[in-house]
Amino acid sequence: MIEGERELSAMVQELWDNDVNRLRPGKDYRISLQGKAGDNMAINDDDNDGAGYPLFKFVDENIFQKETFLAFISLLDNYVSDTGEPEVVTAEEVAENHKFLDSIVQTPTMKIAHKYLVEKQLSPQDTTQFKEQLYRIWFELYARRGSSSRPDSSGFEHVFVGETRGGRTVIGFHNWIQLYLQEKLGHIDYKGYSVNANSPKPDENKHILALQFSWKNGIKPKGSIFIGVSPEFEFALYTLCFLSSPNERVKVQFSFYDVEIVCHHYNQKHIGTTYPVLLKYHNHT
C-alpha cells in the first residue's frame, strides 16, 4: 500500500469503529443472496434472473427512527429520477438538506472526518462553513448531461437516490436504505449478486455487496453498495475520499475488507459518483 492509502485506511478504520448506528447482519437485518445474476441485461428476462425472492428478508425498522436515518429518508423523495429533467428544489427541500447535514455533523464518524480534513487543510474548521462545503459537494445541482443542459443532478441524488438515463438504464443508486425501501414498495426486482475475476463471492454476513437489479423500468447491470451501514458513515467516507485523494480510485483496508473506493469528481467541485468495490475479505480469527 502506498503511504496515502495507508493513512486513509487508518482513517476509514476509525470511521468504521465509531459507526455506532451500523446494523448487525443476521440480527438487525437479513438478506437473501440467492443466485448469481446473469450477464444479459434484458429487463423482463426471467431466464436471466438469479433471484426469485427479494434481497431483503428482514430489516429492523426501529433503526429508521434514529435522527440521521430519519433525516436521510426524508431526502429520498425530493428528486426526479430521469437525467435531463431539470430538478426544481423547493425551500422545504433545502431545509431538509440542511437538517440532514445538521444531524450528521453531530455524529462521531463525521466529527472524526471533519477533524482529519481540518488537519489536512482541506476543510474549514468552522462547523457552519464545513456544512456549506458539504452542501456544495453533495447537494449543489449540476448538469449531468453536459454543459448545455439545465441542472438535473447532484452527487446526493446520483449516489444515494439513483437516476435513470433514457428511462432504461439505472445509474448511481449505491445506497442500501433506498434499495430496501424501494424493494418494499415493489419498485425493485433484485436479480442476483455479481462477481468477477477480481471480486470474491459475497457473504450474507458482510457489509459490501455487488448486485444486479431493475428499478422502475430500468436495469442496473452491476451496482455495488455497503449494506447496513449508517448514512453518516457513507457520507463521511465518501467526503473524505473526495477531498483527500486526487485519484478517482482509492484502495483502503479496514475491518475484514480490502476495498477500492471509486470517487469520480465533477468539475472538481462536486461528486459525480462514488461507491465501494470489494477486492478481498480477510478472515480474522
PDB file of N, CA and C in Angstrom, residues 169-222:
ATOM      1  N   THR A 169     -31.836   2.698 -18.322  1.00  0.00           N
ATOM      2  CA  THR A 169     -30.639   2.330 -17.575  1.00  0.00           C
ATOM      3  C   THR A 169     -30.632   3.064 -16.246  1.00  0.00           C
ATOM      4  N   VAL A 170     -30.365   2.320 -15.194  1.00  0.00           N
ATOM      5  CA  VAL A 170     -30.251   2.926 -13.867  1.00  0.00           C
ATOM      6  C   VAL A 170     -28.791   3.294 -13.657  1.00  0.00           C
ATOM      7  N   ILE A 171     -28.540   4.528 -13.238  1.00  0.00           N
ATOM      8  CA  ILE A 171     -27.166   4.952 -12.939  1.00  0.00           C
ATOM      9  C   ILE A 171     -27.118   5.434 -11.489  1.00  0.00           C
ATOM     10  N   GLY A 172     -25.923   5.320 -10.908  1.00  0.00           N
ATOM     11  CA  GLY A 172     -25.810   5.658  -9.489  1.00  0.00           C
ATOM     12  C   GLY A 172     -26.521   4.599  -8.653  1.00  0.00           C
ATOM     13  N   PHE A 173     -27.274   5.062  -7.646  1.00  0.00           N
ATOM     14  CA  PHE A 173     -28.072   4.175  -6.776  1.00  0.00           C
ATOM     15  C   PHE A 173     -27.171   3.206  -6.004  1.00  0.00           C
ATOM     16  N   HIS A 174     -26.396   3.768  -5.081  1.00  0.00           N
ATOM     17  CA  HIS A 174     -25.460   2.944  -4.311  1.00  0.00           C
ATOM     18  C   HIS A 174     -25.786   2.947  -2.821  1.00  0.00           C
ATOM     19  N   ASN A 175     -27.064   2.972  -2.477  1.00  0.00           N
ATOM     20  CA  ASN A 175     -27.405   3.026  -1.057  1.00  0.00           C
ATOM     21  C   ASN A 175     -28.412   1.952  -0.675  1.00  0.00           C
ATOM     22  N   TRP A 176     -28.119   1.264   0.418  1.00  0.00           N
ATOM     23  CA  TRP A 176     -28.939   0.116   0.814  1.00  0.00           C
ATOM     24  C   TRP A 176     -30.298   0.534   1.377  1.00  0.00           C
ATOM     25  N   ILE A 177     -30.385   1.694   2.015  1.00  0.00           N
ATOM     26  CA  ILE A 177     -31.667   2.120   2.609  1.00  0.00           C
ATOM     27  C   ILE A 177     -32.673   2.404   1.494  1.00  0.00           C
ATOM     28  N   GLN A 178     -32.218   3.123   0.482  1.00  0.00           N
ATOM     29  CA  GLN A 178     -33.060   3.384  -0.676  1.00  0.00           C
ATOM     30  C   GLN A 178     -33.447   2.066  -1.360  1.00  0.00           C
ATOM     31  N   LEU A 179     -32.492   1.145  -1.456  1.00  0.00           N
ATOM     32  CA  LEU A 179     -32.757  -0.159  -2.084  1.00  0.00           C
ATOM     33  C   LEU A 179     -33.844  -0.915  -1.306  1.00  0.00           C
ATOM     34  N   TYR A 180     -33.680  -0.939  -0.005  1.00  0.00           N
ATOM     35  CA  TYR A 180     -34.654  -1.636   0.847  1.00  0.00           C
ATOM     36  C   TYR A 180     -36.044  -1.012   0.728  1.00  0.00           C
ATOM     37  N   LEU A 181     -36.110   0.317   0.837  1.00  0.00           N
ATOM     38  CA  LEU A 181     -37.413   0.991   0.811  1.00  0.00           C
ATOM     39  C   LEU A 181     -38.087   0.858  -0.559  1.00  0.00           C
ATOM     40  N   GLN A 182     -37.286   0.946  -1.638  1.00  0.00           N
ATOM     41  CA  GLN A 182     -37.851   0.793  -2.979  1.00  0.00           C
ATOM     42  C   GLN A 182     -38.275  -0.652  -3.243  1.00  0.00           C
ATOM     43  N   GLU A 183     -37.525  -1.603  -2.698  1.00  0.00           N
ATOM     44  CA  GLU A 183     -37.898  -3.017  -2.855  1.00  0.00           C
ATOM     45  C   GLU A 183     -39.209  -3.297  -2.116  1.00  0.00           C
ATOM     46  N   LYS A 184     -39.340  -2.701  -0.950  1.00  0.00           N
ATOM     47  CA  LYS A 184     -40.552  -2.881  -0.151  1.00  0.00           C
ATOM     48  C   LYS A 184     -41.787  -2.328  -0.885  1.00  0.00           C
ATOM     49  N   LEU A 185     -41.580  -1.252  -1.650  1.00  0.00           N
ATOM     50  CA  LEU A 185     -42.672  -0.652  -2.423  1.00  0.00           C
ATOM     51  C   LEU A 185     -42.963  -1.407  -3.724  1.00  0.00           C
ATOM     52  N   GLY A 186     -42.108  -2.390  -4.032  1.00  0.00           N
ATOM     53  CA  GLY A 186     -42.307  -3.156  -5.260  1.00  0.00           C
ATOM     54  C   GLY A 186     -41.676  -2.525  -6.489  1.00  0.00           C
ATOM     55  N   HIS A 187     -40.803  -1.527  -6.292  1.00  0.00           N
ATOM     56  CA  HIS A 187     -40.175  -0.858  -7.439  1.00  0.00           C
ATOM     57  C   HIS A 187     -38.856  -1.507  -7.847  1.00  0.00           C
ATOM     58  N   ILE A 188     -38.343  -2.394  -6.997  1.00  0.00           N
ATOM     59  CA  ILE A 188     -37.051  -3.034  -7.257  1.00  0.00           C
ATOM     60  C   ILE A 188     -37.261  -4.524  -7.487  1.00  0.00           C
ATOM     61  N   ASP A 189     -36.601  -5.059  -8.506  1.00  0.00           N
ATOM     62  CA  ASP A 189     -36.534  -6.511  -8.686  1.00  0.00           C
ATOM     63  C   ASP A 189     -35.066  -6.910  -8.612  1.00  0.00           C
ATOM     64  N   TYR A 190     -34.702  -7.527  -7.504  1.00  0.00           N
ATOM     65  CA  TYR A 190     -33.323  -7.985  -7.302  1.00  0.00           C
ATOM     66  C   TYR A 190     -33.062  -9.175  -8.214  1.00  0.00           C
ATOM     67  N   LYS A 191     -31.979  -9.106  -9.000  1.00  0.00           N
ATOM     68  CA  LYS A 191     -31.686 -10.137  -9.999  1.00  0.00           C
ATOM     69  C   LYS A 191     -30.575 -11.094  -9.594  1.00  0.00           C
ATOM     70  N   GLY A 192     -29.939 -10.838  -8.472  1.00  0.00           N
ATOM     71  CA  GLY A 192     -28.843 -11.709  -8.048  1.00  0.00           C
ATOM     72  C   GLY A 192     -27.571 -10.924  -7.811  1.00  0.00           C
ATOM     73  N   TYR A 193     -26.580 -11.607  -7.240  1.00  0.00           N
ATOM     74  CA  TYR A 193     -25.316 -10.938  -6.935  1.00  0.00           C
ATOM     75  C   TYR A 193     -24.371 -11.016  -8.137  1.00  0.00           C
ATOM     76  N   SER A 194     -23.391 -10.118  -8.161  1.00  0.00           N
ATOM     77  CA  SER A 194     -22.394 -10.098  -9.241  1.00  0.00           C
ATOM     78  C   SER A 194     -21.032 -10.474  -8.678  1.00  0.00           C
ATOM     79  N   VAL A 195     -20.284 -11.218  -9.454  1.00  0.00           N
ATOM     80  CA  VAL A 195     -18.872 -11.466  -9.116  1.00  0.00           C
ATOM     81  C   VAL A 195     -18.082 -11.364 -10.408  1.00  0.00           C
ATOM     82  N   ASN A 196     -16.833 -10.968 -10.279  1.00  0.00           N
ATOM     83  CA  ASN A 196     -15.953 -11.068 -11.443  1.00  0.00           C
ATOM     84  C   ASN A 196     -14.642 -11.679 -10.978  1.00  0.00           C
ATOM     85  N   ALA A 197     -13.676 -11.726 -11.867  1.00  0.00           N
ATOM     86  CA  ALA A 197     -12.409 -12.397 -11.562  1.00  0.00           C
ATOM     87  C   ALA A 197     -11.716 -11.788 -10.344  1.00  0.00           C
ATOM     88  N   ASN A 198     -11.972 -10.493 -10.108  1.00  0.00           N
ATOM     89  CA  ASN A 198     -11.245  -9.808  -9.033  1.00  0.00           C
ATOM     90  C   ASN A 198     -12.009  -9.713  -7.724  1.00  0.00           C
ATOM     91  N   SER A 199     -13.304 -10.077  -7.740  1.00  0.00           N
ATOM     92  CA  SER A 199     -14.065  -9.891  -6.502  1.00  0.00           C
ATOM     93  C   SER A 199     -14.527 -11.226  -5.938  1.00  0.00           C
ATOM     94  N   PRO A 200     -14.514 -11.364  -4.626  1.00  0.00           N
ATOM     95  CA  PRO A 200     -14.915 -12.625  -4.010  1.00  0.00           C
ATOM     96  C   PRO A 200     -16.424 -12.809  -4.056  1.00  0.00           C
ATOM     97  N   LYS A 201     -16.842 -14.050  -3.883  1.00  0.00           N
ATOM     98  CA  LYS A 201     -18.279 -14.319  -3.776  1.00  0.00           C
ATOM     99  C   LYS A 201     -18.800 -13.604  -2.529  1.00  0.00           C
ATOM    100  N   PRO A 202     -19.946 -12.927  -2.647  1.00  0.00           N
ATOM    101  CA  PRO A 202     -20.414 -12.179  -1.472  1.00  0.00           C
ATOM    102  C   PRO A 202     -20.832 -13.092  -0.322  1.00  0.00           C
ATOM    103  N   ASP A 203     -20.988 -12.491   0.817  1.00  0.00           N
ATOM    104  CA  ASP A 203     -21.280 -13.207   2.048  1.00  0.00           C
ATOM    105  C   ASP A 203     -22.418 -12.444   2.731  1.00  0.00           C
ATOM    106  N   GLU A 204     -23.467 -13.165   3.113  1.00  0.00           N
ATOM    107  CA  GLU A 204     -24.647 -12.512   3.707  1.00  0.00           C
ATOM    108  C   GLU A 204     -24.339 -11.806   5.016  1.00  0.00           C
ATOM    109  N   ASN A 205     -23.229 -12.173   5.653  1.00  0.00           N
ATOM    110  CA  ASN A 205     -22.893 -11.553   6.932  1.00  0.00           C
ATOM    111  C   ASN A 205     -21.835 -10.475   6.807  1.00  0.00           C
ATOM    112  N   LYS A 206     -21.531 -10.082   5.584  1.00  0.00           N
ATOM    113  CA  LYS A 206     -20.581  -8.992   5.385  1.00  0.00           C
ATOM    114  C   LYS A 206     -21.344  -7.765   4.866  1.00  0.00           C
ATOM    115  N   HIS A 207     -20.667  -6.635   4.915  1.00  0.00           N
ATOM    116  CA  HIS A 207     -21.366  -5.359   4.679  1.00  0.00           C
ATOM    117  C   HIS A 207     -21.194  -4.772   3.276  1.00  0.00           C
ATOM    118  N   ILE A 208     -20.648  -5.538   2.340  1.00  0.00           N
ATOM    119  CA  ILE A 208     -20.473  -4.997   0.985  1.00  0.00           C
ATOM    120  C   ILE A 208     -21.000  -6.008  -0.024  1.00  0.00           C
ATOM    121  N   LEU A 209     -21.759  -5.521  -1.003  1.00  0.00           N
ATOM    122  CA  LEU A 209     -22.390  -6.424  -1.955  1.00  0.00           C
ATOM    123  C   LEU A 209     -22.415  -5.812  -3.354  1.00  0.00           C
ATOM    124  N   ALA A 210     -21.997  -6.619  -4.345  1.00  0.00           N
ATOM    125  CA  ALA A 210     -22.180  -6.227  -5.758  1.00  0.00           C
ATOM    126  C   ALA A 210     -23.407  -6.976  -6.248  1.00  0.00           C
ATOM    127  N   LEU A 211     -24.283  -6.277  -6.956  1.00  0.00           N
ATOM    128  CA  LEU A 211     -25.568  -6.893  -7.313  1.00  0.00           C
ATOM    129  C   LEU A 211     -26.121  -6.305  -8.607  1.00  0.00           C
ATOM    130  N   GLN A 212     -27.142  -7.003  -9.114  1.00  0.00           N
ATOM    131  CA  GLN A 212     -27.861  -6.508 -10.286  1.00  0.00           C
ATOM    132  C   GLN A 212     -29.333  -6.386  -9.898  1.00  0.00           C
ATOM    133  N   PHE A 213     -29.986  -5.330 -10.391  1.00  0.00           N
ATOM    134  CA  PHE A 213     -31.416  -5.183 -10.091  1.00  0.00           C
ATOM    135  C   PHE A 213     -32.071  -4.297 -11.140  1.00  0.00           C
ATOM    136  N   SER A 214     -33.379  -4.397 -11.217  1.00  0.00           N
ATOM    137  CA  SER A 214     -34.110  -3.437 -12.045  1.00  0.00           C
ATOM    138  C   SER A 214     -34.883  -2.514 -11.114  1.00  0.00           C
ATOM    139  N   TRP A 215     -35.066  -1.284 -11.583  1.00  0.00           N
ATOM    140  CA  TRP A 215     -35.756  -0.250 -10.801  1.00  0.00           C
ATOM    141  C   TRP A 215     -36.645   0.526 -11.759  1.00  0.00           C
ATOM    142  N   LYS A 216     -37.926   0.659 -11.369  1.00  0.00           N
ATOM    143  CA  LYS A 216     -38.869   1.301 -12.278  1.00  0.00           C
ATOM    144  C   LYS A 216     -38.791   0.538 -13.602  1.00  0.00           C
ATOM    145  N   ASN A 217     -38.445   1.198 -14.729  1.00  0.00           N
ATOM    146  CA  ASN A 217     -38.344   0.456 -15.981  1.00  0.00           C
ATOM    147  C   ASN A 217     -36.910   0.282 -16.455  1.00  0.00           C
ATOM    148  N   GLY A 218     -35.970   0.531 -15.570  1.00  0.00           N
ATOM    149  CA  GLY A 218     -34.565   0.475 -15.987  1.00  0.00           C
ATOM    150  C   GLY A 218     -33.824  -0.655 -15.304  1.00  0.00           C
ATOM    151  N   ILE A 219     -32.637  -0.973 -15.838  1.00  0.00           N
ATOM    152  CA  ILE A 219     -31.829  -2.036 -15.253  1.00  0.00           C
ATOM    153  C   ILE A 219     -30.511  -1.456 -14.748  1.00  0.00           C
ATOM    154  N   LYS A 220     -30.090  -1.923 -13.582  1.00  0.00           N
ATOM    155  CA  LYS A 220     -28.756  -1.603 -13.066  1.00  0.00           C
ATOM    156  C   LYS A 220     -27.930  -2.865 -13.278  1.00  0.00           C
ATOM    157  N   PRO A 221     -27.128  -2.907 -14.352  1.00  0.00           N
ATOM    158  CA  PRO A 221     -26.445  -4.156 -14.687  1.00  0.00           C
ATOM    159  C   PRO A 221     -25.484  -4.614 -13.603  1.00  0.00           C
ATOM    160  N   LYS A 222     -24.808  -3.655 -12.976  1.00  0.00           N
ATOM    161  CA  LYS A 222     -23.908  -4.026 -11.887  1.00  0.00           C
ATOM    162  C   LYS A 222     -23.775  -2.853 -10.936  1.00  0.00           C
TER     163      LYS A 222
END
